[in-house]
Amino acid sequence: MKLALLAVAGLVAGAGAAWLVANRFTTGVPDRPGLPFCLLVGWSFIGCGLVAWRQRPGNRLGPVMVFIGFAWFATFLTDAHDAVLFTVGYAVQNVYLVGFAYLVVSFPSGRLTGRLERGLLWSGVAVTTVGQLAVMLPADSAAVLCSPGCPANLLEVGRNDGLANWLVQAQRLAGLAVIVAVVVVLVQRRLARGAVAGLVVELGGRDAGSELREVLGRALGDPSVDLAYWFPDGQRYVDAGGRPVDLPVQGANRATTVVENEGRPVAVLIHDPALRENPELVDSVCAAAGLALEKERLQADLRARLAELHDSRARLAAAAEAERHRIERDLHDGTQQRLVSISLSLGLLESMLPADPAAAAPIAQRAREALAATLDELRELSQGILPGILTERGLPAALEELCGRAALPTRLEAAIDRRLPAQVETAAYFLVSEALTNAAKHAQARQAQVTARDNDGLLTVEVTDDGVGGAAAGGGSGLRGMADRVEALGGKFTLSSPEGGGTVVRAELPCG
């Protein structure tokens, strides 16, 4: 409905302008456009603008073209014989040029993205409105504005032909400066397109050894350009070698531009802040280099994975060595000493038994108690290495036993109907054990749930609690150890722990 009303208004405005042209008092003056040209320009802009407005309601180019058409027709009010219409027409005589400049500098997005473009448009508005009104205040219509026989200039407050002519010249110079600046912007954009075209050619012929960073730097005219690639598993940016990168704070020294593909980050361009004044060049370069950036991101992702795998294996080796030393220490300081004590007690018992059987009874009792304590220590030690129920009855039974003796109420849902590889069962068991310990000790949880499913060769284990959340994947050795154990088997470890929203620990382990 709105567009239909504007179309009708455009027809009426064109008809009115045509009547004014046909009945103008300056008929025959060569610098005034004729009737066909008047209607062709105005109706073309209004018609094209309405079509563009309908097809792309969010783009401002359609409304701007409609505005240009109506502003163009308004210029023909200067042909009116009425003083009011003449004065209004002269006041808005050049406003359509502002719309045309907006159309040029904002194409194709319809938005002004830089301070230069905004400055040009506001300068144009000032020249065509404030400047025009300033000219009209001291100007006599017959002497300065048009020719003898023109209607009166109703804005004239005091005739001063010298001042009026000087203001006209000043307005023309200011308008010329704005036009030159618009032309400069257009030239820069064409040069930018040339740079993008050169970038495409250079990317096509780039050998594997050349640096993408250098190629982009040449296209942008900024040799300081740097690149970082998105690493989804780590939720961070890494360099080409897979090492973590800390992005600079946006400020006067460096600026960043994120390159996305279908809404997901691919890479980030770290560049000179001056390039923010030419966002179209940056966007065009990023679009042209999108495929190359995606390829580099995949390579950086692979290197980051290899680095994490190397680090996790190193941590696992260190943890295994530390565990070996702990077992060795416990055996030496506890179990070994008890066995030595039992051996001495048995020797003493052997020597006393024939001579004094009554005195030998307490020694035998102490030896039995020490032996029982030693067996308990060995049982606890073996449980710490690998629980017997896991070896004998499999993961579901081990998880049921683990949930039953957890420090908080824990519900188990297990859908596993076969024995899994030993290393997979072990990794899943200790992940659940560590997660439940964390939930009870650190998360202040009231309850937890454990889910384990074997589906098409993939074991999915998930531990959920209703605690305070706030856990971070790299925040503690326990969580890091869980991730290392899972990733060492080619699995995927994820952690979700929003503040106040509980914690979800999830592992996906391939088990053939």
Short mmCIF file of C-alpha atoms in Angstrom, two decimals:
data_model
loop_
_atom_site.label_atom_id
_atom_site.label_comp_id
_atom_site.label_asym_id
_atom_site.label_seq_id
_atom_site.Cartn_x
_atom_site.Cartn_y
_atom_site.Cartn_z
CA MET A 1 0.00 0.00 0.00
CA LYS A 2 2.77 2.44 0.88
CA LEU A 3 4.60 1.79 -2.37
CA ALA A 4 1.38 2.10 -4.36
CA LEU A 5 0.66 5.49 -2.80
CA LEU A 6 4.19 6.62 -3.62
CA ALA A 7 3.72 5.48 -7.22
CA VAL A 8 0.53 7.54 -7.51
CA ALA A 9 2.26 10.50 -5.89
CA GLY A 10 5.12 10.13 -8.38
CA LEU A 11 2.69 10.25 -11.31
CA VAL A 12 1.05 13.36 -9.86
CA ALA A 13 4.43 15.02 -9.20
CA GLY A 14 5.52 14.29 -12.76
CA ALA A 15 2.30 15.66 -14.17
CA GLY A 16 2.70 18.82 -12.08
CA ALA A 17 6.31 19.27 -13.22
CA ALA A 18 5.22 18.75 -16.83
CA TRP A 19 2.56 21.48 -16.49
CA LEU A 20 5.14 23.85 -15.00
CA VAL A 21 7.58 23.15 -17.85
CA ALA A 22 4.89 23.65 -20.44
CA ASN A 23 3.84 26.98 -18.91
CA ARG A 24 7.19 28.29 -17.74
CA PHE A 25 7.86 31.98 -18.02
CA THR A 26 11.42 31.30 -19.17
CA THR A 27 10.45 29.32 -22.26
CA GLY A 28 13.31 29.10 -24.69
CA VAL A 29 16.10 29.49 -22.16
CA PRO A 30 18.70 26.87 -23.26
CA ASP A 31 19.91 25.79 -19.80
CA ARG A 32 16.47 24.56 -18.67
CA PRO A 33 15.59 20.89 -19.39
CA GLY A 34 12.68 20.20 -21.69
CA LEU A 35 9.53 18.24 -20.96
CA PRO A 36 10.68 14.78 -22.18
CA PHE A 37 13.91 14.97 -20.22
CA CYS A 38 12.06 16.19 -17.12
CA LEU A 39 9.65 13.24 -17.09
CA LEU A 40 12.22 10.63 -18.16
CA VAL A 41 14.62 11.44 -15.29
CA GLY A 42 12.02 11.82 -12.55
CA TRP A 43 9.82 8.85 -13.38
CA SER A 44 12.86 6.62 -14.06
CA PHE A 45 14.26 7.23 -10.59
CA ILE A 46 10.88 6.83 -8.88
CA GLY A 47 10.01 3.66 -10.83
CA CYS A 48 13.40 1.99 -10.33
CA GLY A 49 13.42 3.02 -6.69
CA LEU A 50 9.99 1.48 -6.02
CA VAL A 51 11.03 -1.80 -7.65
CA ALA A 52 14.28 -1.92 -5.67
CA TRP A 53 12.43 -0.98 -2.46
CA ARG A 54 9.97 -3.83 -2.96
CA GLN A 55 12.63 -6.43 -3.78
CA ARG A 56 15.02 -5.38 -0.99
CA PRO A 57 13.13 -3.59 1.78
CA GLY A 58 16.20 -3.51 4.02
CA ASN A 59 18.38 -1.76 1.44
CA ARG A 60 18.23 2.05 1.42
CA LEU A 61 19.00 2.46 -2.28
CA GLY A 62 15.33 2.07 -3.24
CA PRO A 63 14.05 4.87 -0.94
CA VAL A 64 16.99 7.08 -1.99
CA MET A 65 16.12 6.71 -5.68
CA VAL A 66 12.49 7.56 -4.95
CA PHE A 67 13.68 10.64 -3.06
CA ILE A 68 15.85 11.70 -6.02
CA GLY A 69 12.86 11.45 -8.36
CA PHE A 70 10.62 13.62 -6.19
CA ALA A 71 13.44 16.11 -5.49
CA TRP A 72 14.07 16.32 -9.25
CA PHE A 73 10.45 17.20 -9.93
CA ALA A 74 10.59 19.80 -7.12
CA THR A 75 13.30 21.70 -8.98
CA PHE A 76 10.73 22.67 -11.62
CA LEU A 77 8.86 24.77 -9.08
CA THR A 78 11.27 27.53 -10.14
CA ASP A 79 9.24 27.66 -13.39
CA ALA A 80 6.12 28.63 -11.48
CA HIS A 81 4.59 32.10 -11.80
CA ASP A 82 3.61 32.10 -8.11
CA ALA A 83 6.13 33.68 -5.71
CA VAL A 84 5.61 31.03 -2.99
CA LEU A 85 6.16 28.10 -5.36
CA PHE A 86 9.12 29.88 -6.95
CA THR A 87 10.77 30.51 -3.56
CA VAL A 88 10.25 26.91 -2.41
CA GLY A 89 11.54 25.59 -5.73
CA TYR A 90 14.70 27.69 -5.61
CA ALA A 91 15.35 26.68 -1.97
CA VAL A 92 15.28 22.95 -2.87
CA GLN A 93 16.71 23.33 -6.35
CA ASN A 94 19.86 21.27 -5.72
CA VAL A 95 18.69 18.84 -3.05
CA TYR A 96 18.37 15.98 -5.56
CA LEU A 97 22.16 16.12 -5.98
CA VAL A 98 22.59 15.04 -2.34
CA GLY A 99 20.47 11.97 -3.01
CA PHE A 100 22.47 11.21 -6.11
CA ALA A 101 25.75 11.52 -4.16
CA TYR A 102 24.36 9.18 -1.48
CA LEU A 103 23.45 6.70 -4.20
CA VAL A 104 26.96 6.79 -5.60
CA VAL A 105 28.99 6.49 -2.38
CA SER A 106 26.74 3.91 -0.69
CA PHE A 107 26.31 1.51 -3.62
CA PRO A 108 25.62 -1.44 -3.42
CA SER A 109 24.84 -1.80 0.30
CA GLY A 110 22.92 1.44 0.63
CA ARG A 111 24.76 2.23 3.85
CA LEU A 112 27.50 4.70 4.67
CA THR A 113 30.28 2.73 6.33
CA GLY A 114 33.04 5.28 6.82
CA ARG A 115 33.50 8.75 8.25
CA LEU A 116 34.61 10.05 4.85
CA GLU A 117 31.32 9.07 3.19
CA ARG A 118 29.27 10.53 6.03
CA GLY A 119 31.31 13.73 5.94
CA LEU A 120 30.76 14.07 2.19
CA LEU A 121 27.01 13.64 2.50
CA TRP A 122 26.64 16.12 5.37
CA SER A 123 28.81 18.58 3.44
CA GLY A 124 26.51 18.17 0.44
CA VAL A 125 23.46 18.74 2.64
CA ALA A 126 25.04 21.92 4.01
CA VAL A 127 25.90 23.27 0.54
CA THR A 128 22.46 22.56 -0.96
CA THR A 129 20.38 23.75 2.02
CA VAL A 130 22.25 26.16 4.27
CA GLY A 131 24.31 27.52 1.38
CA GLN A 132 21.22 27.92 -0.80
CA LEU A 133 19.29 29.77 1.91
CA ALA A 134 22.29 32.01 2.56
CA VAL A 135 22.33 32.98 -1.13
CA MET A 136 18.61 33.78 -1.11
CA LEU A 137 18.65 36.13 1.90
CA PRO A 138 20.39 39.07 0.10
CA ALA A 139 19.44 38.09 -3.47
CA ASP A 140 16.98 39.82 -5.76
CA SER A 141 15.27 37.20 -7.90
CA ALA A 142 15.40 39.21 -11.13
CA ALA A 143 19.04 40.35 -10.69
CA VAL A 144 20.70 37.23 -9.24
CA LEU A 145 18.44 34.18 -9.07
CA CYS A 146 16.99 34.02 -12.57
CA SER A 147 15.99 36.76 -15.05
CA PRO A 148 13.72 39.81 -15.33
CA GLY A 149 10.11 38.81 -14.94
CA CYS A 150 10.78 36.12 -12.28
CA PRO A 151 8.45 35.99 -9.29
CA ALA A 152 9.68 37.67 -6.12
CA ASN A 153 12.11 35.93 -3.74
CA LEU A 154 10.10 35.82 -0.52
CA LEU A 155 13.22 35.04 1.55
CA GLU A 156 14.97 38.25 0.58
CA VAL A 157 15.62 40.30 3.73
CA GLY A 158 17.74 43.04 2.20
CA ARG A 159 19.05 43.37 -1.34
CA ASN A 160 22.84 43.20 -1.73
CA ASP A 161 23.79 42.05 -5.21
CA GLY A 162 27.54 42.01 -4.48
CA LEU A 163 27.15 39.79 -1.43
CA ALA A 164 24.62 37.57 -3.18
CA ASN A 165 26.94 37.00 -6.15
CA TRP A 166 29.87 36.29 -3.81
CA LEU A 167 27.75 33.73 -1.92
CA VAL A 168 26.74 32.11 -5.22
CA GLN A 169 30.41 31.70 -6.17
CA ALA A 170 31.29 30.36 -2.72
CA GLN A 171 28.43 27.86 -2.93
CA ARG A 172 29.61 26.71 -6.35
CA LEU A 173 33.20 26.25 -5.12
CA ALA A 174 32.01 24.28 -2.08
CA GLY A 175 29.81 22.14 -4.30
CA LEU A 176 32.73 21.56 -6.67
CA ALA A 177 34.89 20.46 -3.73
CA VAL A 178 32.24 17.96 -2.67
CA ILE A 179 31.97 16.64 -6.24
CA VAL A 180 35.75 16.23 -6.46
CA ALA A 181 35.77 14.35 -3.15
CA VAL A 182 33.02 12.03 -4.39
CA VAL A 183 35.04 11.37 -7.54
CA VAL A 184 38.10 10.57 -5.39
CA VAL A 185 36.04 8.05 -3.42
CA LEU A 186 34.90 6.42 -6.66
CA VAL A 187 38.47 6.26 -7.96
CA GLN A 188 39.64 4.67 -4.72
CA ARG A 189 36.91 2.08 -5.02
CA ARG A 190 37.92 1.24 -8.58
CA LEU A 191 41.52 0.94 -7.42
CA ALA A 192 40.33 -1.30 -4.61
CA ARG A 193 38.53 -3.50 -7.12
CA GLY A 194 41.74 -3.59 -9.14
CA ALA A 195 43.64 -4.67 -6.03
CA VAL A 196 41.08 -7.40 -5.40
CA ALA A 197 41.37 -8.57 -9.00
CA GLY A 198 45.15 -8.67 -8.62
CA LEU A 199 44.70 -10.59 -5.38
CA VAL A 200 42.58 -13.23 -7.13
CA VAL A 201 45.24 -13.65 -9.82
CA GLU A 202 48.02 -13.86 -7.22
CA LEU A 203 46.12 -16.37 -5.11
CA GLY A 204 45.54 -18.51 -8.19
CA GLY A 205 49.25 -18.61 -8.98
CA ARG A 206 50.46 -18.79 -5.39
CA ASP A 207 52.78 -21.70 -4.67
CA ALA A 208 52.62 -23.62 -1.42
CA GLY A 209 55.64 -21.86 -0.01
CA SER A 210 54.37 -18.30 -0.31
CA GLU A 211 52.79 -16.66 2.72
CA LEU A 212 49.11 -15.83 2.48
CA ARG A 213 49.73 -13.03 4.99
CA GLU A 214 52.14 -11.31 2.57
CA VAL A 215 49.71 -11.65 -0.33
CA LEU A 216 46.89 -10.05 1.66
CA GLY A 217 49.25 -7.36 2.89
CA ARG A 218 50.06 -6.34 -0.67
CA ALA A 219 46.38 -6.26 -1.65
CA LEU A 220 45.48 -4.11 1.36
CA GLY A 221 48.57 -1.92 1.18
CA ASP A 222 49.41 -2.86 4.78
CA PRO A 223 52.58 -4.95 5.22
CA SER A 224 51.83 -5.31 8.94
CA VAL A 225 48.81 -7.53 8.29
CA ASP A 226 48.72 -10.68 10.40
CA LEU A 227 46.38 -13.68 10.42
CA ALA A 228 44.90 -15.96 13.03
CA TYR A 229 42.68 -18.97 12.34
CA TRP A 230 39.69 -20.25 14.28
CA PHE A 231 40.26 -23.54 16.12
CA PRO A 232 36.74 -24.86 16.95
CA ASP A 233 37.73 -27.60 19.40
CA GLY A 234 39.72 -25.19 21.50
CA GLN A 235 37.32 -22.28 20.97
CA ARG A 236 40.23 -19.95 20.28
CA TYR A 237 42.35 -18.51 17.48
CA VAL A 238 45.70 -20.03 16.50
CA ASP A 239 48.48 -19.04 14.11
CA ALA A 240 49.51 -20.99 11.04
CA GLY A 241 51.60 -23.29 13.23
CA GLY A 242 48.66 -24.13 15.50
CA ARG A 243 49.92 -22.04 18.44
CA PRO A 244 47.38 -19.97 20.44
CA VAL A 245 47.06 -16.30 19.49
CA ASP A 246 45.87 -13.51 21.77
CA LEU A 247 43.95 -10.99 19.69
CA PRO A 248 44.91 -7.34 20.26
CA VAL A 249 42.51 -5.02 22.01
CA GLN A 250 40.71 -2.80 19.51
CA GLY A 251 42.35 0.61 19.71
CA ALA A 252 44.60 3.09 18.04
CA ASN A 253 47.43 0.64 17.32
CA ARG A 254 45.73 -2.41 15.79
CA ALA A 255 42.32 -3.37 14.46
CA THR A 256 40.74 -6.75 13.71
CA THR A 257 38.30 -7.98 11.09
CA VAL A 258 36.65 -11.38 11.48
CA VAL A 259 36.25 -13.46 8.31
CA GLU A 260 33.16 -15.68 8.41
CA ASN A 261 31.69 -18.40 6.24
CA GLU A 262 27.97 -19.10 6.64
CA GLY A 263 27.95 -17.47 10.05
CA ARG A 264 30.92 -19.34 11.53
CA PRO A 265 34.33 -17.76 12.05
CA VAL A 266 37.14 -18.81 9.72
CA ALA A 267 39.95 -16.40 10.50
CA VAL A 268 40.65 -12.94 11.81
CA LEU A 269 42.63 -10.25 10.01
CA ILE A 270 44.84 -8.12 12.27
CA HIS A 271 45.63 -4.88 10.47
CA ASP A 272 46.33 -1.18 10.66
CA PRO A 273 43.37 0.83 12.06
CA ALA A 274 43.54 3.11 9.02
CA LEU A 275 41.91 0.35 6.96
CA ARG A 276 38.72 0.87 8.94
CA GLU A 277 38.20 3.93 6.77
CA ASN A 278 38.01 1.66 3.72
CA PRO A 279 35.86 -1.25 4.90
CA GLU A 280 34.78 -2.15 1.39
CA LEU A 281 38.37 -2.92 0.42
CA VAL A 282 38.83 -5.09 3.51
CA ASP A 283 35.55 -6.93 2.92
CA SER A 284 36.35 -7.46 -0.77
CA VAL A 285 39.82 -8.79 0.00
CA CYS A 286 38.44 -11.13 2.67
CA ALA A 287 35.76 -12.39 0.28
CA ALA A 288 38.29 -12.96 -2.52
CA ALA A 289 40.65 -14.82 -0.19
CA GLY A 290 37.86 -16.83 1.49
CA LEU A 291 38.80 -20.19 -0.05
CA ALA A 292 42.51 -19.72 0.65
CA LEU A 293 41.74 -18.70 4.24
CA GLU A 294 39.54 -21.76 4.74
CA LYS A 295 42.33 -23.98 3.42
CA GLU A 296 44.87 -22.34 5.73
CA ARG A 297 42.44 -22.68 8.63
CA LEU A 298 42.13 -26.43 8.07
CA GLN A 299 45.92 -26.75 8.05
CA ALA A 300 46.20 -24.64 11.21
CA ASP A 301 43.44 -26.75 12.80
CA LEU A 302 45.41 -29.91 12.00
CA ARG A 303 48.61 -28.46 13.46
CA ALA A 304 46.76 -27.34 16.59
CA ARG A 305 45.30 -30.83 17.00
CA LEU A 306 48.74 -32.38 16.61
CA ALA A 307 50.16 -29.93 19.16
CA GLU A 308 47.35 -30.74 21.61
CA LEU A 309 47.84 -34.47 21.02
CA HIS A 310 51.57 -34.09 21.65
CA ASP A 311 50.93 -32.10 24.82
CA SER A 312 48.27 -34.52 26.05
CA ARG A 313 50.54 -37.50 25.51
CA ALA A 314 53.32 -35.70 27.34
CA ARG A 315 50.93 -34.99 30.21
CA LEU A 316 49.75 -38.61 30.23
CA ALA A 317 53.34 -39.82 30.31
CA ALA A 318 54.12 -37.43 33.16
CA ALA A 319 50.98 -38.52 35.02
CA ALA A 320 51.85 -42.19 34.52
CA GLU A 321 55.37 -41.56 35.82
CA ALA A 322 54.00 -39.68 38.83
CA GLU A 323 51.55 -42.51 39.49
CA ARG A 324 54.34 -45.08 39.25
CA HIS A 325 56.36 -43.14 41.82
CA ARG A 326 53.30 -42.89 44.09
CA ILE A 327 52.68 -46.64 43.91
CA GLU A 328 56.36 -47.29 44.50
CA ARG A 329 56.34 -44.96 47.51
CA ASP A 330 53.15 -46.48 48.94
CA LEU A 331 54.53 -49.99 48.53
CA HIS A 332 57.82 -49.03 50.14
CA ASP A 333 56.45 -46.97 53.01
CA GLY A 334 53.34 -48.97 53.78
CA THR A 335 52.89 -52.45 52.41
CA GLN A 336 56.59 -53.36 52.39
CA GLN A 337 57.09 -52.26 55.98
CA ARG A 338 54.05 -54.23 57.09
CA LEU A 339 55.33 -57.34 55.34
CA VAL A 340 58.72 -56.93 57.05
CA SER A 341 56.95 -56.55 60.40
CA ILE A 342 54.87 -59.68 59.72
CA SER A 343 58.02 -61.59 58.78
CA LEU A 344 59.69 -60.58 62.08
CA SER A 345 56.57 -61.48 64.05
CA LEU A 346 56.40 -64.88 62.42
CA GLY A 347 60.09 -65.47 63.18
CA LEU A 348 59.53 -64.53 66.82
CA LEU A 349 56.46 -66.74 66.91
CA GLU A 350 58.45 -69.65 65.53
CA SER A 351 61.09 -69.30 68.22
CA MET A 352 58.60 -68.97 71.09
CA LEU A 353 56.05 -71.55 70.08
CA PRO A 354 57.80 -74.71 71.47
CA ALA A 355 58.82 -73.10 74.77
CA ASP A 356 55.84 -70.88 75.60
CA PRO A 357 52.67 -71.50 73.55
CA ALA A 358 50.62 -69.06 75.68
CA ALA A 359 52.97 -66.16 74.97
CA ALA A 360 52.90 -67.01 71.24
CA ALA A 361 49.12 -66.43 70.93
CA PRO A 362 49.21 -62.56 71.07
CA ILE A 363 52.02 -62.51 68.53
CA ALA A 364 49.98 -64.70 66.17
CA GLN A 365 46.99 -62.37 66.64
CA ARG A 366 49.06 -59.30 65.79
CA ALA A 367 50.48 -61.05 62.71
CA ARG A 368 46.98 -61.91 61.50
CA GLU A 369 45.83 -58.28 61.96
CA ALA A 370 48.89 -56.93 60.15
CA LEU A 371 48.35 -59.40 57.31
CA ALA A 372 44.67 -58.36 57.02
CA ALA A 373 45.68 -54.68 56.94
CA THR A 374 48.26 -55.41 54.28
CA LEU A 375 45.67 -57.20 52.13
CA ASP A 376 43.33 -54.19 52.48
CA GLU A 377 46.10 -51.84 51.39
CA LEU A 378 46.88 -53.99 48.37
CA ARG A 379 43.19 -54.15 47.47
CA GLU A 380 42.84 -50.35 47.66
CA LEU A 381 45.98 -49.94 45.63
CA SER A 382 44.75 -52.29 42.92
CA GLN A 383 41.38 -50.54 42.89
CA GLY A 384 43.17 -47.25 42.22
CA ILE A 385 44.88 -48.80 39.24
CA LEU A 386 41.94 -50.70 37.77
CA PRO A 387 38.75 -51.76 39.59
CA GLY A 388 38.23 -55.50 39.57
CA ILE A 389 34.52 -55.24 38.74
CA LEU A 390 35.40 -53.39 35.54
CA THR A 391 37.72 -56.19 34.45
CA GLU A 392 35.37 -58.98 35.43
CA ARG A 393 31.88 -57.67 34.58
CA GLY A 394 32.35 -54.75 32.23
CA LEU A 395 31.55 -51.04 32.15
CA PRO A 396 27.80 -51.06 33.03
CA ALA A 397 28.37 -52.99 36.25
CA ALA A 398 31.39 -50.85 37.17
CA LEU A 399 29.42 -47.63 36.58
CA GLU A 400 26.51 -48.96 38.65
CA GLU A 401 28.89 -49.72 41.52
CA LEU A 402 30.56 -46.30 41.12
CA CYS A 403 27.26 -44.40 41.12
CA GLY A 404 26.05 -46.38 44.11
CA ARG A 405 28.96 -45.30 46.29
CA ALA A 406 29.17 -41.71 44.96
CA ALA A 407 29.15 -38.89 47.49
CA LEU A 408 25.88 -37.48 46.08
CA PRO A 409 22.68 -39.10 44.72
CA THR A 410 23.46 -40.27 41.20
CA ARG A 411 21.15 -41.79 38.60
CA LEU A 412 22.59 -44.07 35.91
CA GLU A 413 21.27 -44.74 32.42
CA ALA A 414 23.42 -47.28 30.59
CA ALA A 415 22.65 -48.76 27.17
CA ILE A 416 25.62 -51.04 26.57
CA ASP A 417 25.02 -54.68 25.69
CA ARG A 418 28.56 -55.86 24.93
CA ARG A 419 32.09 -55.73 26.21
CA LEU A 420 34.04 -52.79 24.85
CA PRO A 421 37.80 -52.52 24.31
CA ALA A 422 39.59 -52.45 27.66
CA GLN A 423 41.17 -49.02 27.11
CA VAL A 424 37.76 -47.52 26.21
CA GLU A 425 36.08 -48.98 29.32
CA THR A 426 38.93 -47.74 31.49
CA ALA A 427 38.83 -44.22 30.06
CA ALA A 428 35.04 -44.03 30.46
CA TYR A 429 35.17 -45.35 34.03
CA PHE A 430 37.78 -42.89 35.23
CA LEU A 431 36.05 -39.99 33.43
CA VAL A 432 32.83 -40.71 35.32
CA SER A 433 34.76 -41.19 38.57
CA GLU A 434 36.58 -37.86 38.21
CA ALA A 435 33.42 -36.01 37.13
CA LEU A 436 31.42 -37.28 40.11
CA THR A 437 34.26 -36.41 42.47
CA ASN A 438 34.38 -32.87 41.08
CA ALA A 439 30.60 -32.54 41.32
CA ALA A 440 30.63 -33.47 44.99
CA LYS A 441 33.81 -31.64 45.99
CA HIS A 442 33.82 -28.43 43.90
CA ALA A 443 30.46 -27.92 42.18
CA GLN A 444 28.32 -28.03 45.36
CA ALA A 445 25.91 -30.23 43.43
CA ARG A 446 22.90 -31.89 45.05
CA GLN A 447 22.50 -34.66 42.47
CA ALA A 448 24.02 -36.00 39.28
CA GLN A 449 23.15 -38.18 36.32
CA VAL A 450 25.40 -40.50 34.34
CA THR A 451 24.46 -41.62 30.83
CA ALA A 452 26.42 -44.16 28.78
CA ARG A 453 25.36 -45.37 25.33
CA ASP A 454 27.02 -47.56 22.73
CA ASN A 455 25.70 -46.60 19.31
CA ASP A 456 27.22 -47.68 15.99
CA GLY A 457 30.71 -48.12 17.34
CA LEU A 458 30.73 -44.86 19.32
CA LEU A 459 30.54 -44.81 23.10
CA THR A 460 28.98 -41.61 24.44
CA VAL A 461 29.42 -40.92 28.15
CA GLU A 462 27.84 -37.88 29.79
CA VAL A 463 27.89 -36.73 33.41
CA THR A 464 25.48 -33.95 34.39
CA ASP A 465 25.18 -32.18 37.74
CA ASP A 466 23.07 -29.30 39.11
CA GLY A 467 25.96 -27.48 40.76
CA VAL A 468 27.21 -23.91 40.55
CA GLY A 469 28.99 -24.36 37.21
CA GLY A 470 31.89 -22.17 36.19
CA ALA A 471 34.32 -25.01 35.46
CA ALA A 472 36.87 -24.43 32.70
CA ALA A 473 38.42 -27.08 30.48
CA GLY A 474 41.94 -25.98 31.37
CA GLY A 475 41.12 -24.91 34.89
CA GLY A 476 42.39 -27.98 36.76
CA SER A 477 44.51 -31.07 36.40
CA GLY A 478 41.47 -33.34 36.78
CA LEU A 479 39.57 -31.87 33.85
CA ARG A 480 42.72 -31.67 31.77
CA GLY A 481 43.46 -35.30 32.60
CA MET A 482 39.98 -36.34 31.49
CA ALA A 483 40.43 -34.55 28.17
CA ASP A 484 43.88 -36.06 27.67
CA ARG A 485 42.66 -39.58 28.38
CA VAL A 486 39.77 -39.23 25.91
CA GLU A 487 41.74 -37.49 23.17
CA ALA A 488 44.58 -40.01 23.43
CA LEU A 489 42.08 -42.65 22.25
CA GLY A 490 40.96 -40.49 19.31
CA GLY A 491 37.82 -39.35 21.11
CA LYS A 492 36.22 -35.96 21.65
CA PHE A 493 35.91 -34.29 25.05
CA THR A 494 33.53 -31.38 25.64
CA LEU A 495 32.68 -29.39 28.74
CA SER A 496 29.70 -27.09 29.28
CA SER A 497 29.65 -25.27 32.59
CA PRO A 498 27.90 -21.87 32.57
CA GLU A 499 27.90 -19.90 35.80
CA GLY A 500 24.98 -21.08 37.93
CA GLY A 501 23.84 -23.55 35.27
CA GLY A 502 25.44 -26.81 36.35
CA THR A 503 28.11 -28.77 34.53
CA VAL A 504 27.93 -31.27 31.67
CA VAL A 505 30.98 -33.44 30.98
CA ARG A 506 30.71 -35.36 27.71
CA ALA A 507 33.03 -37.78 25.97
CA GLU A 508 32.68 -39.57 22.67
CA LEU A 509 34.97 -42.57 22.31
CA PRO A 510 35.32 -44.69 19.16
CA CYS A 511 35.14 -48.35 20.10
CA GLY A 512 34.83 -50.15 16.82
#
